[in-house]
């Protein structure tokens, strides 16, 4: 089996079925759906369609990352992908395109791989491009959302998400993949998910937690000298203003065009 798609949920209402329906509409059929439910009582799980590709597991978890860890243990696919309730695939042929890109890359399983793409942001109506080159600065500043990432299963089997991190456990795991696990990266160059936004990690309180966790995580994996330079760069380039531009529907299109132009220039320089 090519892919295990994990959907973690708790009282998600109609969003759970919307997300699973998006999966079932894919033209590529080489997948399973692992629904990890934290004992929902709203009838959302009961409303799921009956399909042999869907496996539902219901047990109380300690939060979204604990649910993701539990689900990984049940996965049987060569790759694992996480799609949150309320998010959908960007197009009906997304998985077909991902599978083809992985096959054409020459992936043979001898080295762990993360294939990642872009994200369509529903709140801004724009495609947010991921950095095509996962260098140190990209890992400090702008790693792709987990909805953009297809992990070879050995990466998650080797080491689970660290529950010490409430908001950025997926970020910490991505840096572990890059700096400890010797992972290869394949930039897909197309959107993978239609991202709802406005979720758990984006509340004002959790953004403060995310900032603290970012500082701790980057200190684990990146040298102090580079961290000083990167943080100075963010201050000099008015990072808080750029964040507002990127997340405002009125300015996001302009910001994304500028960001994409910077990525193209860096890619040309690296090549």
PDB file of C-alpha atoms in Angstrom:
ATOM      1  CA  UNK A   1       0.000   0.000   0.000  1.00  0.00           C
ATOM      2  CA  UNK A   2       1.364   3.402  -0.969  1.00  0.00           C
ATOM      3  CA  UNK A   3      -0.224   5.637   1.644  1.00  0.00           C
ATOM      4  CA  UNK A   4      -1.861   5.706   5.063  1.00  0.00           C
ATOM      5  CA  UNK A   5      -3.905   8.873   5.588  1.00  0.00           C
ATOM      6  CA  UNK A   6      -4.388   9.783   9.247  1.00  0.00           C
ATOM      7  CA  UNK A   7      -7.355  11.871  10.412  1.00  0.00           C
ATOM      8  CA  UNK A   8      -7.336  12.696  14.131  1.00  0.00           C
ATOM      9  CA  UNK A   9     -10.640  13.933  15.521  1.00  0.00           C
ATOM     10  CA  UNK A  10     -12.688  14.829  18.561  1.00  0.00           C
ATOM     11  CA  UNK A  11     -16.255  16.120  18.186  1.00  0.00           C
ATOM     12  CA  UNK A  12     -15.432  17.488  14.743  1.00  0.00           C
ATOM     13  CA  UNK A  13     -19.024  17.535  13.532  1.00  0.00           C
ATOM     14  CA  UNK A  14     -19.566  17.687   9.778  1.00  0.00           C
ATOM     15  CA  UNK A  15     -15.903  18.534   9.194  1.00  0.00           C
ATOM     16  CA  UNK A  16     -14.850  14.917   9.711  1.00  0.00           C
ATOM     17  CA  UNK A  17     -17.095  13.611   6.944  1.00  0.00           C
ATOM     18  CA  UNK A  18     -16.089  16.485   4.653  1.00  0.00           C
ATOM     19  CA  UNK A  19     -12.418  15.576   5.061  1.00  0.00           C
ATOM     20  CA  UNK A  20     -12.963  11.831   4.597  1.00  0.00           C
ATOM     21  CA  UNK A  21     -15.200  12.432   1.549  1.00  0.00           C
ATOM     22  CA  UNK A  22     -12.351  14.428   0.026  1.00  0.00           C
ATOM     23  CA  UNK A  23     -10.051  11.435   0.531  1.00  0.00           C
ATOM     24  CA  UNK A  24     -12.520   8.967  -0.961  1.00  0.00           C
ATOM     25  CA  UNK A  25     -12.880  11.131  -4.075  1.00  0.00           C
ATOM     26  CA  UNK A  26      -9.190  10.719  -5.003  1.00  0.00           C
ATOM     27  CA  UNK A  27      -8.466   9.158  -8.396  1.00  0.00           C
ATOM     28  CA  UNK A  28      -5.573   7.205  -6.853  1.00  0.00           C
ATOM     29  CA  UNK A  29      -7.019   4.373  -4.759  1.00  0.00           C
ATOM     30  CA  UNK A  30      -3.793   3.020  -3.256  1.00  0.00           C
ATOM     31  CA  UNK A  31      -4.399   4.156   0.327  1.00  0.00           C
ATOM     32  CA  UNK A  32      -6.094   3.485   3.638  1.00  0.00           C
ATOM     33  CA  UNK A  33      -7.763   5.978   5.989  1.00  0.00           C
ATOM     34  CA  UNK A  34      -6.945   5.712   9.693  1.00  0.00           C
ATOM     35  CA  UNK A  35      -9.448   7.708  11.757  1.00  0.00           C
ATOM     36  CA  UNK A  36      -8.175   8.163  15.302  1.00  0.00           C
ATOM     37  CA  UNK A  37     -11.097   9.407  17.383  1.00  0.00           C
ATOM     38  CA  UNK A  38     -10.822  10.589  20.994  1.00  0.00           C
ATOM     39  CA  UNK A  39     -14.229   9.205  21.992  1.00  0.00           C
ATOM     40  CA  UNK A  40     -16.357  11.804  20.222  1.00  0.00           C
ATOM     41  CA  UNK A  41     -19.957  12.075  21.364  1.00  0.00           C
ATOM     42  CA  UNK A  42     -21.377  14.222  18.580  1.00  0.00           C
ATOM     43  CA  UNK A  43     -22.220  11.492  16.072  1.00  0.00           C
ATOM     44  CA  UNK A  44     -19.476  12.573  13.651  1.00  0.00           C
ATOM     45  CA  UNK A  45     -17.847   9.142  13.497  1.00  0.00           C
ATOM     46  CA  UNK A  46     -21.178   7.380  13.022  1.00  0.00           C
ATOM     47  CA  UNK A  47     -21.854   9.627   9.994  1.00  0.00           C
ATOM     48  CA  UNK A  48     -18.811   8.339   8.101  1.00  0.00           C
ATOM     49  CA  UNK A  49     -19.505   6.318   4.944  1.00  0.00           C
ATOM     50  CA  UNK A  50     -19.026   2.575   5.078  1.00  0.00           C
ATOM     51  CA  UNK A  51     -15.890   1.835   3.101  1.00  0.00           C
ATOM     52  CA  UNK A  52     -13.354  -0.986   3.579  1.00  0.00           C
ATOM     53  CA  UNK A  53     -10.494   1.486   3.253  1.00  0.00           C
ATOM     54  CA  UNK A  54     -11.607   3.334   6.416  1.00  0.00           C
ATOM     55  CA  UNK A  55     -10.457   1.988   9.769  1.00  0.00           C
ATOM     56  CA  UNK A  56     -11.774   3.767  12.863  1.00  0.00           C
ATOM     57  CA  UNK A  57     -10.156   3.564  16.298  1.00  0.00           C
ATOM     58  CA  UNK A  58     -11.827   5.137  19.307  1.00  0.00           C
ATOM     59  CA  UNK A  59      -9.883   5.766  22.499  1.00  0.00           C
ATOM     60  CA  UNK A  60      -9.236   8.807  24.646  1.00  0.00           C
ATOM     61  CA  UNK A  61      -6.002  10.609  23.826  1.00  0.00           C
ATOM     62  CA  UNK A  62      -4.044  13.422  25.457  1.00  0.00           C
ATOM     63  CA  UNK A  63      -4.299  15.821  22.537  1.00  0.00           C
ATOM     64  CA  UNK A  64      -3.750  16.001  18.793  1.00  0.00           C
ATOM     65  CA  UNK A  65      -0.104  14.870  18.771  1.00  0.00           C
ATOM     66  CA  UNK A  66      -0.854  11.939  21.067  1.00  0.00           C
ATOM     67  CA  UNK A  67      -3.655  10.981  18.693  1.00  0.00           C
ATOM     68  CA  UNK A  68      -1.271  11.214  15.737  1.00  0.00           C
ATOM     69  CA  UNK A  69       1.245   8.992  17.532  1.00  0.00           C
ATOM     70  CA  UNK A  70      -1.422   6.401  18.284  1.00  0.00           C
ATOM     71  CA  UNK A  71      -2.583   6.418  14.686  1.00  0.00           C
ATOM     72  CA  UNK A  72       0.933   5.921  13.312  1.00  0.00           C
ATOM     73  CA  UNK A  73       1.168   2.582  15.131  1.00  0.00           C
ATOM     74  CA  UNK A  74      -1.841   1.384  13.145  1.00  0.00           C
ATOM     75  CA  UNK A  75      -0.627   2.531   9.714  1.00  0.00           C
ATOM     76  CA  UNK A  76       0.292  -0.005   7.029  1.00  0.00           C
ATOM     77  CA  UNK A  77       1.291   2.282   4.165  1.00  0.00           C
ATOM     78  CA  UNK A  78       4.740   2.931   2.744  1.00  0.00           C
ATOM     79  CA  UNK A  79       4.086   6.643   3.367  1.00  0.00           C
ATOM     80  CA  UNK A  80       2.042   8.418   6.048  1.00  0.00           C
ATOM     81  CA  UNK A  81       0.087  11.643   5.631  1.00  0.00           C
ATOM     82  CA  UNK A  82      -1.887  13.698   8.184  1.00  0.00           C
ATOM     83  CA  UNK A  83      -5.033  15.562   7.138  1.00  0.00           C
ATOM     84  CA  UNK A  84      -6.860  17.549   9.814  1.00  0.00           C
ATOM     85  CA  UNK A  85     -10.639  17.689  10.135  1.00  0.00           C
ATOM     86  CA  UNK A  86     -11.844  20.615   8.048  1.00  0.00           C
ATOM     87  CA  UNK A  87      -8.968  20.300   5.579  1.00  0.00           C
ATOM     88  CA  UNK A  88      -9.339  18.597   2.210  1.00  0.00           C
ATOM     89  CA  UNK A  89      -7.142  17.565  -0.674  1.00  0.00           C
ATOM     90  CA  UNK A  90      -6.564  20.385  -3.131  1.00  0.00           C
ATOM     91  CA  UNK A  91      -7.701  18.376  -6.157  1.00  0.00           C
ATOM     92  CA  UNK A  92      -9.121  14.946  -6.923  1.00  0.00           C
ATOM     93  CA  UNK A  93      -5.852  13.829  -8.540  1.00  0.00           C
ATOM     94  CA  UNK A  94      -3.536  15.073  -5.757  1.00  0.00           C
ATOM     95  CA  UNK A  95      -2.548  11.588  -4.584  1.00  0.00           C
ATOM     96  CA  UNK A  96      -2.040  10.426  -8.151  1.00  0.00           C
ATOM     97  CA  UNK A  97       0.397  13.305  -8.700  1.00  0.00           C
ATOM     98  CA  UNK A  98       2.205  12.633  -5.409  1.00  0.00           C
ATOM     99  CA  UNK A  99       2.635   8.932  -6.111  1.00  0.00           C
ATOM    100  CA  UNK A 100       3.932   9.626  -9.620  1.00  0.00           C
ATOM    101  CA  UNK A 101       6.424  12.225  -8.345  1.00  0.00           C
ATOM    102  CA  UNK A 102       7.770   9.828  -5.704  1.00  0.00           C
ATOM    103  CA  UNK A 103       8.150   7.032  -8.252  1.00  0.00           C
ATOM    104  CA  UNK A 104       9.851   9.314 -10.778  1.00  0.00           C
ATOM    105  CA  UNK A 105      12.261  10.603  -8.104  1.00  0.00           C
ATOM    106  CA  UNK A 106      13.858   7.156  -7.943  1.00  0.00           C
ATOM    107  CA  UNK A 107      12.891   6.587  -4.316  1.00  0.00           C
ATOM    108  CA  UNK A 108      13.775   3.008  -3.364  1.00  0.00           C
ATOM    109  CA  UNK A 109      13.335   3.045   0.415  1.00  0.00           C
ATOM    110  CA  UNK A 110      17.064   3.001   1.170  1.00  0.00           C
ATOM    111  CA  UNK A 111      16.892   6.507   2.649  1.00  0.00           C
ATOM    112  CA  UNK A 112      13.934   8.121   4.478  1.00  0.00           C
ATOM    113  CA  UNK A 113      12.026  10.717   2.482  1.00  0.00           C
ATOM    114  CA  UNK A 114       9.624  13.596   2.995  1.00  0.00           C
ATOM    115  CA  UNK A 115       7.799  14.630  -0.164  1.00  0.00           C
ATOM    116  CA  UNK A 116       6.185  18.014   0.380  1.00  0.00           C
ATOM    117  CA  UNK A 117       4.147  20.497  -1.601  1.00  0.00           C
ATOM    118  CA  UNK A 118       2.351  23.818  -1.276  1.00  0.00           C
ATOM    119  CA  UNK A 119      -0.819  24.681   0.651  1.00  0.00           C
ATOM    120  CA  UNK A 120      -3.945  26.498  -0.485  1.00  0.00           C
ATOM    121  CA  UNK A 121      -4.986  28.776   2.372  1.00  0.00           C
ATOM    122  CA  UNK A 122      -8.760  29.058   2.531  1.00  0.00           C
ATOM    123  CA  UNK A 123      -8.654  32.172   4.728  1.00  0.00           C
ATOM    124  CA  UNK A 124      -6.615  34.199   2.245  1.00  0.00           C
ATOM    125  CA  UNK A 125      -7.645  32.464  -0.985  1.00  0.00           C
ATOM    126  CA  UNK A 126      -3.982  32.042  -1.970  1.00  0.00           C
ATOM    127  CA  UNK A 127      -1.539  29.203  -2.553  1.00  0.00           C
ATOM    128  CA  UNK A 128       1.290  29.534  -0.033  1.00  0.00           C
ATOM    129  CA  UNK A 129       4.422  28.150  -1.676  1.00  0.00           C
ATOM    130  CA  UNK A 130       6.754  26.005   0.390  1.00  0.00           C
ATOM    131  CA  UNK A 131      10.483  26.632   0.229  1.00  0.00           C
ATOM    132  CA  UNK A 132      11.873  24.400  -2.553  1.00  0.00           C
ATOM    133  CA  UNK A 133      15.211  24.079  -0.729  1.00  0.00           C
ATOM    134  CA  UNK A 134      15.270  22.775   2.851  1.00  0.00           C
ATOM    135  CA  UNK A 135      18.471  24.481   3.992  1.00  0.00           C
ATOM    136  CA  UNK A 136      19.192  25.759   7.499  1.00  0.00           C
ATOM    137  CA  UNK A 137      17.350  29.043   7.050  1.00  0.00           C
ATOM    138  CA  UNK A 138      14.296  27.311   5.615  1.00  0.00           C
ATOM    139  CA  UNK A 139      14.275  24.957   8.597  1.00  0.00           C
ATOM    140  CA  UNK A 140      14.520  27.940  10.947  1.00  0.00           C
ATOM    141  CA  UNK A 141      11.925  30.065   9.248  1.00  0.00           C
ATOM    142  CA  UNK A 142       9.480  28.220   7.032  1.00  0.00           C
ATOM    143  CA  UNK A 143       9.079  24.451   7.097  1.00  0.00           C
ATOM    144  CA  UNK A 144       5.984  23.119   5.309  1.00  0.00           C
ATOM    145  CA  UNK A 145       2.757  22.392   7.187  1.00  0.00           C
ATOM    146  CA  UNK A 146       2.226  18.737   8.035  1.00  0.00           C
ATOM    147  CA  UNK A 147      -0.734  18.861   5.606  1.00  0.00           C
ATOM    148  CA  UNK A 148       1.895  19.374   2.904  1.00  0.00           C
ATOM    149  CA  UNK A 149       4.154  16.480   3.958  1.00  0.00           C
ATOM    150  CA  UNK A 150       4.168  12.821   2.955  1.00  0.00           C
ATOM    151  CA  UNK A 151       6.512  10.959   5.329  1.00  0.00           C
ATOM    152  CA  UNK A 152       8.110   7.632   4.534  1.00  0.00           C
ATOM    153  CA  UNK A 153       6.733   5.466   7.320  1.00  0.00           C
ATOM    154  CA  UNK A 154      10.140   4.630   8.803  1.00  0.00           C
ATOM    155  CA  UNK A 155      10.526   8.247   9.922  1.00  0.00           C
ATOM    156  CA  UNK A 156       7.490   8.054  12.174  1.00  0.00           C
ATOM    157  CA  UNK A 157       8.114   4.483  13.202  1.00  0.00           C
ATOM    158  CA  UNK A 158      11.617   5.381  14.347  1.00  0.00           C
ATOM    159  CA  UNK A 159      10.531   8.298  16.499  1.00  0.00           C
ATOM    160  CA  UNK A 160       7.117   9.644  17.472  1.00  0.00           C
ATOM    161  CA  UNK A 161       6.070  13.272  17.905  1.00  0.00           C
ATOM    162  CA  UNK A 162       7.472  14.590  21.201  1.00  0.00           C
ATOM    163  CA  UNK A 163       4.479  15.358  23.448  1.00  0.00           C
ATOM    164  CA  UNK A 164       6.612  17.811  25.400  1.00  0.00           C
ATOM    165  CA  UNK A 165       5.742  20.329  22.689  1.00  0.00           C
ATOM    166  CA  UNK A 166       2.090  21.384  22.791  1.00  0.00           C
ATOM    167  CA  UNK A 167       2.013  23.390  19.556  1.00  0.00           C
ATOM    168  CA  UNK A 168       5.185  22.638  17.596  1.00  0.00           C
ATOM    169  CA  UNK A 169       5.714  18.889  17.966  1.00  0.00           C
ATOM    170  CA  UNK A 170       5.428  18.453  14.186  1.00  0.00           C
ATOM    171  CA  UNK A 171       8.038  21.193  13.674  1.00  0.00           C
ATOM    172  CA  UNK A 172      10.422  19.535  16.125  1.00  0.00           C
ATOM    173  CA  UNK A 173       9.912  16.211  14.354  1.00  0.00           C
ATOM    174  CA  UNK A 174      10.636  17.820  10.965  1.00  0.00           C
ATOM    175  CA  UNK A 175      13.964  19.137  12.269  1.00  0.00           C
ATOM    176  CA  UNK A 176      14.718  15.715  13.726  1.00  0.00           C
ATOM    177  CA  UNK A 177      14.124  14.239  10.268  1.00  0.00           C
ATOM    178  CA  UNK A 178      16.447  16.785   8.680  1.00  0.00           C
ATOM    179  CA  UNK A 179      19.325  16.849  11.165  1.00  0.00           C
ATOM    180  CA  UNK A 180      19.244  13.458  12.883  1.00  0.00           C
ATOM    181  CA  UNK A 181      17.515  10.947  10.630  1.00  0.00           C
ATOM    182  CA  UNK A 182      19.339  11.885   7.404  1.00  0.00           C
ATOM    183  CA  UNK A 183      16.113  12.461   5.502  1.00  0.00           C
ATOM    184  CA  UNK A 184      15.933  13.360   1.838  1.00  0.00           C
ATOM    185  CA  UNK A 185      13.417  15.965   0.664  1.00  0.00           C
ATOM    186  CA  UNK A 186      11.382  16.053  -2.528  1.00  0.00           C
ATOM    187  CA  UNK A 187       9.624  19.330  -3.359  1.00  0.00           C
ATOM    188  CA  UNK A 188       6.495  18.489  -5.328  1.00  0.00           C
ATOM    189  CA  UNK A 189       5.814  21.949  -6.741  1.00  0.00           C
ATOM    190  CA  UNK A 190       2.012  21.817  -6.516  1.00  0.00           C
ATOM    191  CA  UNK A 191      -0.617  22.314  -3.770  1.00  0.00           C
ATOM    192  CA  UNK A 192      -1.484  19.225  -1.768  1.00  0.00           C
ATOM    193  CA  UNK A 193      -4.159  20.435   0.651  1.00  0.00           C
ATOM    194  CA  UNK A 194      -6.922  23.005   0.987  1.00  0.00           C
ATOM    195  CA  UNK A 195      -6.065  24.257   4.465  1.00  0.00           C
ATOM    196  CA  UNK A 196      -8.908  25.591   6.606  1.00  0.00           C
ATOM    197  CA  UNK A 197      -6.718  27.613   8.978  1.00  0.00           C
ATOM    198  CA  UNK A 198      -7.709  29.235  12.242  1.00  0.00           C
ATOM    199  CA  UNK A 199      -7.124  26.029  14.193  1.00  0.00           C
ATOM    200  CA  UNK A 200      -5.474  24.988  17.428  1.00  0.00           C
ATOM    201  CA  UNK A 201      -2.030  26.419  16.766  1.00  0.00           C
ATOM    202  CA  UNK A 202      -3.271  29.820  15.563  1.00  0.00           C
ATOM    203  CA  UNK A 203      -4.978  31.191  18.666  1.00  0.00           C
ATOM    204  CA  UNK A 204      -3.258  34.137  20.377  1.00  0.00           C
ATOM    205  CA  UNK A 205      -2.353  32.025  23.416  1.00  0.00           C
ATOM    206  CA  UNK A 206      -0.902  29.198  21.361  1.00  0.00           C
ATOM    207  CA  UNK A 207       1.101  31.555  19.156  1.00  0.00           C
ATOM    208  CA  UNK A 208       2.908  32.678  22.322  1.00  0.00           C
ATOM    209  CA  UNK A 209       3.576  29.048  23.222  1.00  0.00           C
ATOM    210  CA  UNK A 210       4.702  28.415  19.646  1.00  0.00           C
ATOM    211  CA  UNK A 211       7.260  31.223  19.872  1.00  0.00           C
ATOM    212  CA  UNK A 212       8.752  29.766  23.054  1.00  0.00           C
ATOM    213  CA  UNK A 213       8.840  26.270  21.611  1.00  0.00           C
ATOM    214  CA  UNK A 214      10.412  27.541  18.377  1.00  0.00           C
ATOM    215  CA  UNK A 215      13.277  29.084  20.330  1.00  0.00           C
ATOM    216  CA  UNK A 216      13.866  25.871  22.283  1.00  0.00           C
ATOM    217  CA  UNK A 217      13.626  23.573  19.247  1.00  0.00           C
ATOM    218  CA  UNK A 218      15.908  25.605  17.013  1.00  0.00           C
ATOM    219  CA  UNK A 219      18.416  25.724  19.875  1.00  0.00           C
ATOM    220  CA  UNK A 220      18.506  21.914  19.804  1.00  0.00           C
ATOM    221  CA  UNK A 221      19.301  21.605  16.116  1.00  0.00           C
ATOM    222  CA  UNK A 222      20.970  24.792  14.833  1.00  0.00           C
ATOM    223  CA  UNK A 223      24.267  26.407  15.908  1.00  0.00           C
ATOM    224  CA  UNK A 224      24.104  29.537  18.050  1.00  0.00           C
ATOM    225  CA  UNK A 225      25.887  31.685  15.467  1.00  0.00           C
ATOM    226  CA  UNK A 226      23.343  30.963  12.763  1.00  0.00           C
ATOM    227  CA  UNK A 227      20.450  31.487  15.160  1.00  0.00           C
ATOM    228  CA  UNK A 228      21.777  34.944  16.031  1.00  0.00           C
ATOM    229  CA  UNK A 229      22.014  35.890  12.357  1.00  0.00           C
ATOM    230  CA  UNK A 230      18.596  34.470  11.486  1.00  0.00           C
ATOM    231  CA  UNK A 231      16.866  36.242  14.369  1.00  0.00           C
ATOM    232  CA  UNK A 232      18.569  39.507  13.457  1.00  0.00           C
ATOM    233  CA  UNK A 233      17.382  39.054   9.881  1.00  0.00           C
ATOM    234  CA  UNK A 234      13.767  38.678  11.039  1.00  0.00           C
ATOM    235  CA  UNK A 235      14.027  41.906  13.032  1.00  0.00           C
ATOM    236  CA  UNK A 236      15.614  43.843  10.170  1.00  0.00           C
ATOM    237  CA  UNK A 237      13.062  42.595   7.628  1.00  0.00           C
ATOM    238  CA  UNK A 238      10.069  43.508   9.823  1.00  0.00           C
ATOM    239  CA  UNK A 239       8.834  39.968  10.379  1.00  0.00           C
ATOM    240  CA  UNK A 240       5.681  40.965  12.367  1.00  0.00           C
ATOM    241  CA  UNK A 241       4.569  43.178   9.465  1.00  0.00           C
ATOM    242  CA  UNK A 242       5.260  40.420   6.940  1.00  0.00           C
ATOM    243  CA  UNK A 243       3.190  38.005   9.044  1.00  0.00           C
ATOM    244  CA  UNK A 244       0.228  40.385   8.870  1.00  0.00           C
ATOM    245  CA  UNK A 245       0.631  40.817   5.118  1.00  0.00           C
ATOM    246  CA  UNK A 246       0.770  37.055   4.580  1.00  0.00           C
ATOM    247  CA  UNK A 247      -2.386  36.427   6.595  1.00  0.00           C
ATOM    248  CA  UNK A 248      -4.580  39.269   5.347  1.00  0.00           C
ATOM    249  CA  UNK A 249      -6.776  38.332   2.369  1.00  0.00           C
ATOM    250  CA  UNK A 250      -6.263  41.837   0.938  1.00  0.00           C
ATOM    251  CA  UNK A 251      -2.463  41.581   0.808  1.00  0.00           C
ATOM    252  CA  UNK A 252      -1.714  37.834   0.777  1.00  0.00           C
ATOM    253  CA  UNK A 253      -1.603  37.571  -3.028  1.00  0.00           C
ATOM    254  CA  UNK A 254       1.052  40.295  -3.302  1.00  0.00           C
ATOM    255  CA  UNK A 255       3.064  38.819  -0.441  1.00  0.00           C
ATOM    256  CA  UNK A 256       2.972  35.324  -1.920  1.00  0.00           C
ATOM    257  CA  UNK A 257       4.147  36.603  -5.317  1.00  0.00           C
ATOM    258  CA  UNK A 258       7.130  38.306  -3.687  1.00  0.00           C
ATOM    259  CA  UNK A 259       7.933  35.214  -1.611  1.00  0.00           C
ATOM    260  CA  UNK A 260       7.728  32.939  -4.665  1.00  0.00           C
ATOM    261  CA  UNK A 261      10.087  35.238  -6.577  1.00  0.00           C
ATOM    262  CA  UNK A 262      12.605  35.038  -3.724  1.00  0.00           C
ATOM    263  CA  UNK A 263      12.352  31.238  -3.692  1.00  0.00           C
ATOM    264  CA  UNK A 264      12.906  31.048  -7.458  1.00  0.00           C
ATOM    265  CA  UNK A 265      16.002  33.228  -7.201  1.00  0.00           C
ATOM    266  CA  UNK A 266      17.437  31.152  -4.338  1.00  0.00           C
ATOM    267  CA  UNK A 267      16.739  27.933  -6.236  1.00  0.00           C
ATOM    268  CA  UNK A 268      18.591  29.239  -9.301  1.00  0.00           C
ATOM    269  CA  UNK A 269      21.552  30.294  -7.142  1.00  0.00           C
ATOM    270  CA  UNK A 270      21.709  26.861  -5.485  1.00  0.00           C
ATOM    271  CA  UNK A 271      21.584  25.084  -8.840  1.00  0.00           C
TER     272      UNK A 271
END
